[in-house]
Amino acid sequence: MVLGFKSRSTLETLRRIIQTRKFLALLPSKLAKAETKWHAAQPKRPPDFEFIEQEPDGSEAQRLLGGPIQKRFRFHKDDPKI
């Protein structure tokens, strides 16, 4: 038999259990509100993008794989700032 000592009172344990249940009960609605707010802040149109492929510089790796590739994004002016 193992005996343990706890310094927390039974009322404190009960208070923590009640707090946890309240938190878990309210969490789904808070997450739903935050998700709705996040979706409203997202841009209406996705940004336009273009791939920019550069010529290889002559090194062995770039001769095999090709030159560097960049992706440029152009954001629209009418999107709201966060």
mmCIF file of the C-alpha atoms, coordinates in Angstrom:
data_MODEL
# 
_entry.id   MODEL 
# 
loop_
_atom_site.group_PDB 
_atom_site.id 
_atom_site.type_symbol 
_atom_site.label_atom_id 
_atom_site.label_alt_id 
_atom_site.label_comp_id 
_atom_site.label_asym_id 
_atom_site.label_entity_id 
_atom_site.label_seq_id 
_atom_site.pdbx_PDB_ins_code 
_atom_site.Cartn_x 
_atom_site.Cartn_y 
_atom_site.Cartn_z 
_atom_site.occupancy 
_atom_site.B_iso_or_equiv 
_atom_site.pdbx_formal_charge 
_atom_site.auth_seq_id 
_atom_site.auth_comp_id 
_atom_site.auth_asym_id 
_atom_site.auth_atom_id 
_atom_site.pdbx_PDB_model_num 
ATOM 1  C CA . MET A 1 1  ? 0.000   0.000  0.000   1.00 0.00 ? 1  MET A CA 1 
ATOM 2  C CA . VAL A 1 2  ? 1.303   3.423  -0.949  1.00 0.00 ? 2  VAL A CA 1 
ATOM 3  C CA . LEU A 1 3  ? 0.326   6.408  1.104   1.00 0.00 ? 3  LEU A CA 1 
ATOM 4  C CA . GLY A 1 4  ? 0.395   9.835  -0.456  1.00 0.00 ? 4  GLY A CA 1 
ATOM 5  C CA . PHE A 1 5  ? 0.282   13.310 0.909   1.00 0.00 ? 5  PHE A CA 1 
ATOM 6  C CA . LYS A 1 6  ? -1.524  16.089 -0.856  1.00 0.00 ? 6  LYS A CA 1 
ATOM 7  C CA . SER A 1 7  ? -1.476  19.698 0.149   1.00 0.00 ? 7  SER A CA 1 
ATOM 8  C CA . ARG A 1 8  ? -4.509  20.655 -1.953  1.00 0.00 ? 8  ARG A CA 1 
ATOM 9  C CA . SER A 1 9  ? -7.824  20.667 -0.159  1.00 0.00 ? 9  SER A CA 1 
ATOM 10 C CA . THR A 1 10 ? -10.864 18.813 -1.457  1.00 0.00 ? 10 THR A CA 1 
ATOM 11 C CA . LEU A 1 11 ? -12.649 22.115 -2.096  1.00 0.00 ? 11 LEU A CA 1 
ATOM 12 C CA . GLU A 1 12 ? -9.720  23.361 -4.184  1.00 0.00 ? 12 GLU A CA 1 
ATOM 13 C CA . THR A 1 13 ? -9.798  20.146 -6.216  1.00 0.00 ? 13 THR A CA 1 
ATOM 14 C CA . LEU A 1 14 ? -13.560 20.546 -6.725  1.00 0.00 ? 14 LEU A CA 1 
ATOM 15 C CA . ARG A 1 15 ? -13.085 24.190 -7.782  1.00 0.00 ? 15 ARG A CA 1 
ATOM 16 C CA . ARG A 1 16 ? -10.482 23.140 -10.362 1.00 0.00 ? 16 ARG A CA 1 
ATOM 17 C CA . ILE A 1 17 ? -12.770 20.427 -11.737 1.00 0.00 ? 17 ILE A CA 1 
ATOM 18 C CA . ILE A 1 18 ? -15.628 22.930 -12.093 1.00 0.00 ? 18 ILE A CA 1 
ATOM 19 C CA . GLN A 1 19 ? -13.326 25.472 -13.793 1.00 0.00 ? 19 GLN A CA 1 
ATOM 20 C CA . THR A 1 20 ? -12.107 22.826 -16.222 1.00 0.00 ? 20 THR A CA 1 
ATOM 21 C CA . ARG A 1 21 ? -15.649 21.805 -17.146 1.00 0.00 ? 21 ARG A CA 1 
ATOM 22 C CA . LYS A 1 22 ? -16.690 25.424 -17.715 1.00 0.00 ? 22 LYS A CA 1 
ATOM 23 C CA . PHE A 1 23 ? -13.632 26.025 -19.883 1.00 0.00 ? 23 PHE A CA 1 
ATOM 24 C CA . LEU A 1 24 ? -14.262 22.904 -21.962 1.00 0.00 ? 24 LEU A CA 1 
ATOM 25 C CA . ALA A 1 25 ? -17.958 23.784 -22.331 1.00 0.00 ? 25 ALA A CA 1 
ATOM 26 C CA . LEU A 1 26 ? -17.175 27.286 -23.670 1.00 0.00 ? 26 LEU A CA 1 
ATOM 27 C CA . LEU A 1 27 ? -14.209 26.315 -25.837 1.00 0.00 ? 27 LEU A CA 1 
ATOM 28 C CA . PRO A 1 28 ? -16.121 25.204 -28.983 1.00 0.00 ? 28 PRO A CA 1 
ATOM 29 C CA . SER A 1 29 ? -18.092 28.462 -29.210 1.00 0.00 ? 29 SER A CA 1 
ATOM 30 C CA . LYS A 1 30 ? -14.949 30.560 -28.665 1.00 0.00 ? 30 LYS A CA 1 
ATOM 31 C CA . LEU A 1 31 ? -13.121 28.614 -31.365 1.00 0.00 ? 31 LEU A CA 1 
ATOM 32 C CA . ALA A 1 32 ? -16.045 29.020 -33.770 1.00 0.00 ? 32 ALA A CA 1 
ATOM 33 C CA . LYS A 1 33 ? -16.096 32.805 -33.192 1.00 0.00 ? 33 LYS A CA 1 
ATOM 34 C CA . ALA A 1 34 ? -12.337 33.059 -33.680 1.00 0.00 ? 34 ALA A CA 1 
ATOM 35 C CA . GLU A 1 35 ? -12.533 31.009 -36.877 1.00 0.00 ? 35 GLU A CA 1 
ATOM 36 C CA . THR A 1 36 ? -15.323 33.198 -38.257 1.00 0.00 ? 36 THR A CA 1 
ATOM 37 C CA . LYS A 1 37 ? -13.331 36.329 -37.422 1.00 0.00 ? 37 LYS A CA 1 
ATOM 38 C CA . TRP A 1 38 ? -10.228 34.874 -39.103 1.00 0.00 ? 38 TRP A CA 1 
ATOM 39 C CA . HIS A 1 39 ? -12.150 33.972 -42.274 1.00 0.00 ? 39 HIS A CA 1 
ATOM 40 C CA . ALA A 1 40 ? -13.599 37.496 -42.422 1.00 0.00 ? 40 ALA A CA 1 
ATOM 41 C CA . ALA A 1 41 ? -10.082 38.961 -42.250 1.00 0.00 ? 41 ALA A CA 1 
ATOM 42 C CA . GLN A 1 42 ? -8.799  36.863 -45.157 1.00 0.00 ? 42 GLN A CA 1 
ATOM 43 C CA . PRO A 1 43 ? -8.491  38.453 -48.600 1.00 0.00 ? 43 PRO A CA 1 
ATOM 44 C CA . LYS A 1 44 ? -11.472 38.059 -50.919 1.00 0.00 ? 44 LYS A CA 1 
ATOM 45 C CA . ARG A 1 45 ? -9.275  37.189 -53.873 1.00 0.00 ? 45 ARG A CA 1 
ATOM 46 C CA . PRO A 1 46 ? -6.088  35.146 -53.709 1.00 0.00 ? 46 PRO A CA 1 
ATOM 47 C CA . PRO A 1 47 ? -2.918  36.963 -54.742 1.00 0.00 ? 47 PRO A CA 1 
ATOM 48 C CA . ASP A 1 48 ? -1.740  36.681 -58.335 1.00 0.00 ? 48 ASP A CA 1 
ATOM 49 C CA . PHE A 1 49 ? 1.563   34.904 -58.732 1.00 0.00 ? 49 PHE A CA 1 
ATOM 50 C CA . GLU A 1 50 ? 4.085   34.192 -61.425 1.00 0.00 ? 50 GLU A CA 1 
ATOM 51 C CA . PHE A 1 51 ? 7.033   31.823 -61.714 1.00 0.00 ? 51 PHE A CA 1 
ATOM 52 C CA . ILE A 1 52 ? 10.345  33.352 -62.750 1.00 0.00 ? 52 ILE A CA 1 
ATOM 53 C CA . GLU A 1 53 ? 12.836  30.848 -64.094 1.00 0.00 ? 53 GLU A CA 1 
ATOM 54 C CA . GLN A 1 54 ? 16.409  32.034 -64.539 1.00 0.00 ? 54 GLN A CA 1 
ATOM 55 C CA . GLU A 1 55 ? 19.088  30.587 -66.776 1.00 0.00 ? 55 GLU A CA 1 
ATOM 56 C CA . PRO A 1 56 ? 21.703  28.272 -65.202 1.00 0.00 ? 56 PRO A CA 1 
ATOM 57 C CA . ASP A 1 57 ? 24.990  29.970 -64.320 1.00 0.00 ? 57 ASP A CA 1 
ATOM 58 C CA . GLY A 1 58 ? 27.102  27.090 -65.670 1.00 0.00 ? 58 GLY A CA 1 
ATOM 59 C CA . SER A 1 59 ? 27.855  25.218 -62.439 1.00 0.00 ? 59 SER A CA 1 
ATOM 60 C CA . GLU A 1 60 ? 27.576  21.439 -62.409 1.00 0.00 ? 60 GLU A CA 1 
ATOM 61 C CA . ALA A 1 61 ? 24.523  21.389 -60.124 1.00 0.00 ? 61 ALA A CA 1 
ATOM 62 C CA . GLN A 1 62 ? 22.657  23.978 -62.168 1.00 0.00 ? 62 GLN A CA 1 
ATOM 63 C CA . ARG A 1 63 ? 23.619  22.205 -65.373 1.00 0.00 ? 63 ARG A CA 1 
ATOM 64 C CA . LEU A 1 64 ? 21.836  19.099 -64.048 1.00 0.00 ? 64 LEU A CA 1 
ATOM 65 C CA . LEU A 1 65 ? 18.924  20.754 -62.244 1.00 0.00 ? 65 LEU A CA 1 
ATOM 66 C CA . GLY A 1 66 ? 18.465  24.026 -64.077 1.00 0.00 ? 66 GLY A CA 1 
ATOM 67 C CA . GLY A 1 67 ? 18.659  27.617 -62.874 1.00 0.00 ? 67 GLY A CA 1 
ATOM 68 C CA . PRO A 1 68 ? 16.998  29.164 -59.849 1.00 0.00 ? 68 PRO A CA 1 
ATOM 69 C CA . ILE A 1 69 ? 13.214  29.430 -59.774 1.00 0.00 ? 69 ILE A CA 1 
ATOM 70 C CA . GLN A 1 70 ? 11.398  32.284 -58.022 1.00 0.00 ? 70 GLN A CA 1 
ATOM 71 C CA . LYS A 1 71 ? 7.732   32.771 -57.287 1.00 0.00 ? 71 LYS A CA 1 
ATOM 72 C CA . ARG A 1 72 ? 6.486   36.369 -57.151 1.00 0.00 ? 72 ARG A CA 1 
ATOM 73 C CA . PHE A 1 73 ? 3.183   37.305 -55.501 1.00 0.00 ? 73 PHE A CA 1 
ATOM 74 C CA . ARG A 1 74 ? 1.154   40.414 -56.298 1.00 0.00 ? 74 ARG A CA 1 
ATOM 75 C CA . PHE A 1 75 ? -1.407  41.310 -53.648 1.00 0.00 ? 75 PHE A CA 1 
ATOM 76 C CA . HIS A 1 76 ? -4.522  43.318 -54.424 1.00 0.00 ? 76 HIS A CA 1 
ATOM 77 C CA . LYS A 1 77 ? -4.915  46.824 -53.018 1.00 0.00 ? 77 LYS A CA 1 
ATOM 78 C CA . ASP A 1 78 ? -8.534  46.399 -51.885 1.00 0.00 ? 78 ASP A CA 1 
ATOM 79 C CA . ASP A 1 79 ? -7.793  43.626 -49.363 1.00 0.00 ? 79 ASP A CA 1 
ATOM 80 C CA . PRO A 1 80 ? -8.142  44.643 -45.704 1.00 0.00 ? 80 PRO A CA 1 
ATOM 81 C CA . LYS A 1 81 ? -5.085  44.882 -43.504 1.00 0.00 ? 81 LYS A CA 1 
ATOM 82 C CA . ILE A 1 82 ? -4.947  42.724 -40.402 1.00 0.00 ? 82 ILE A CA 1 
# 
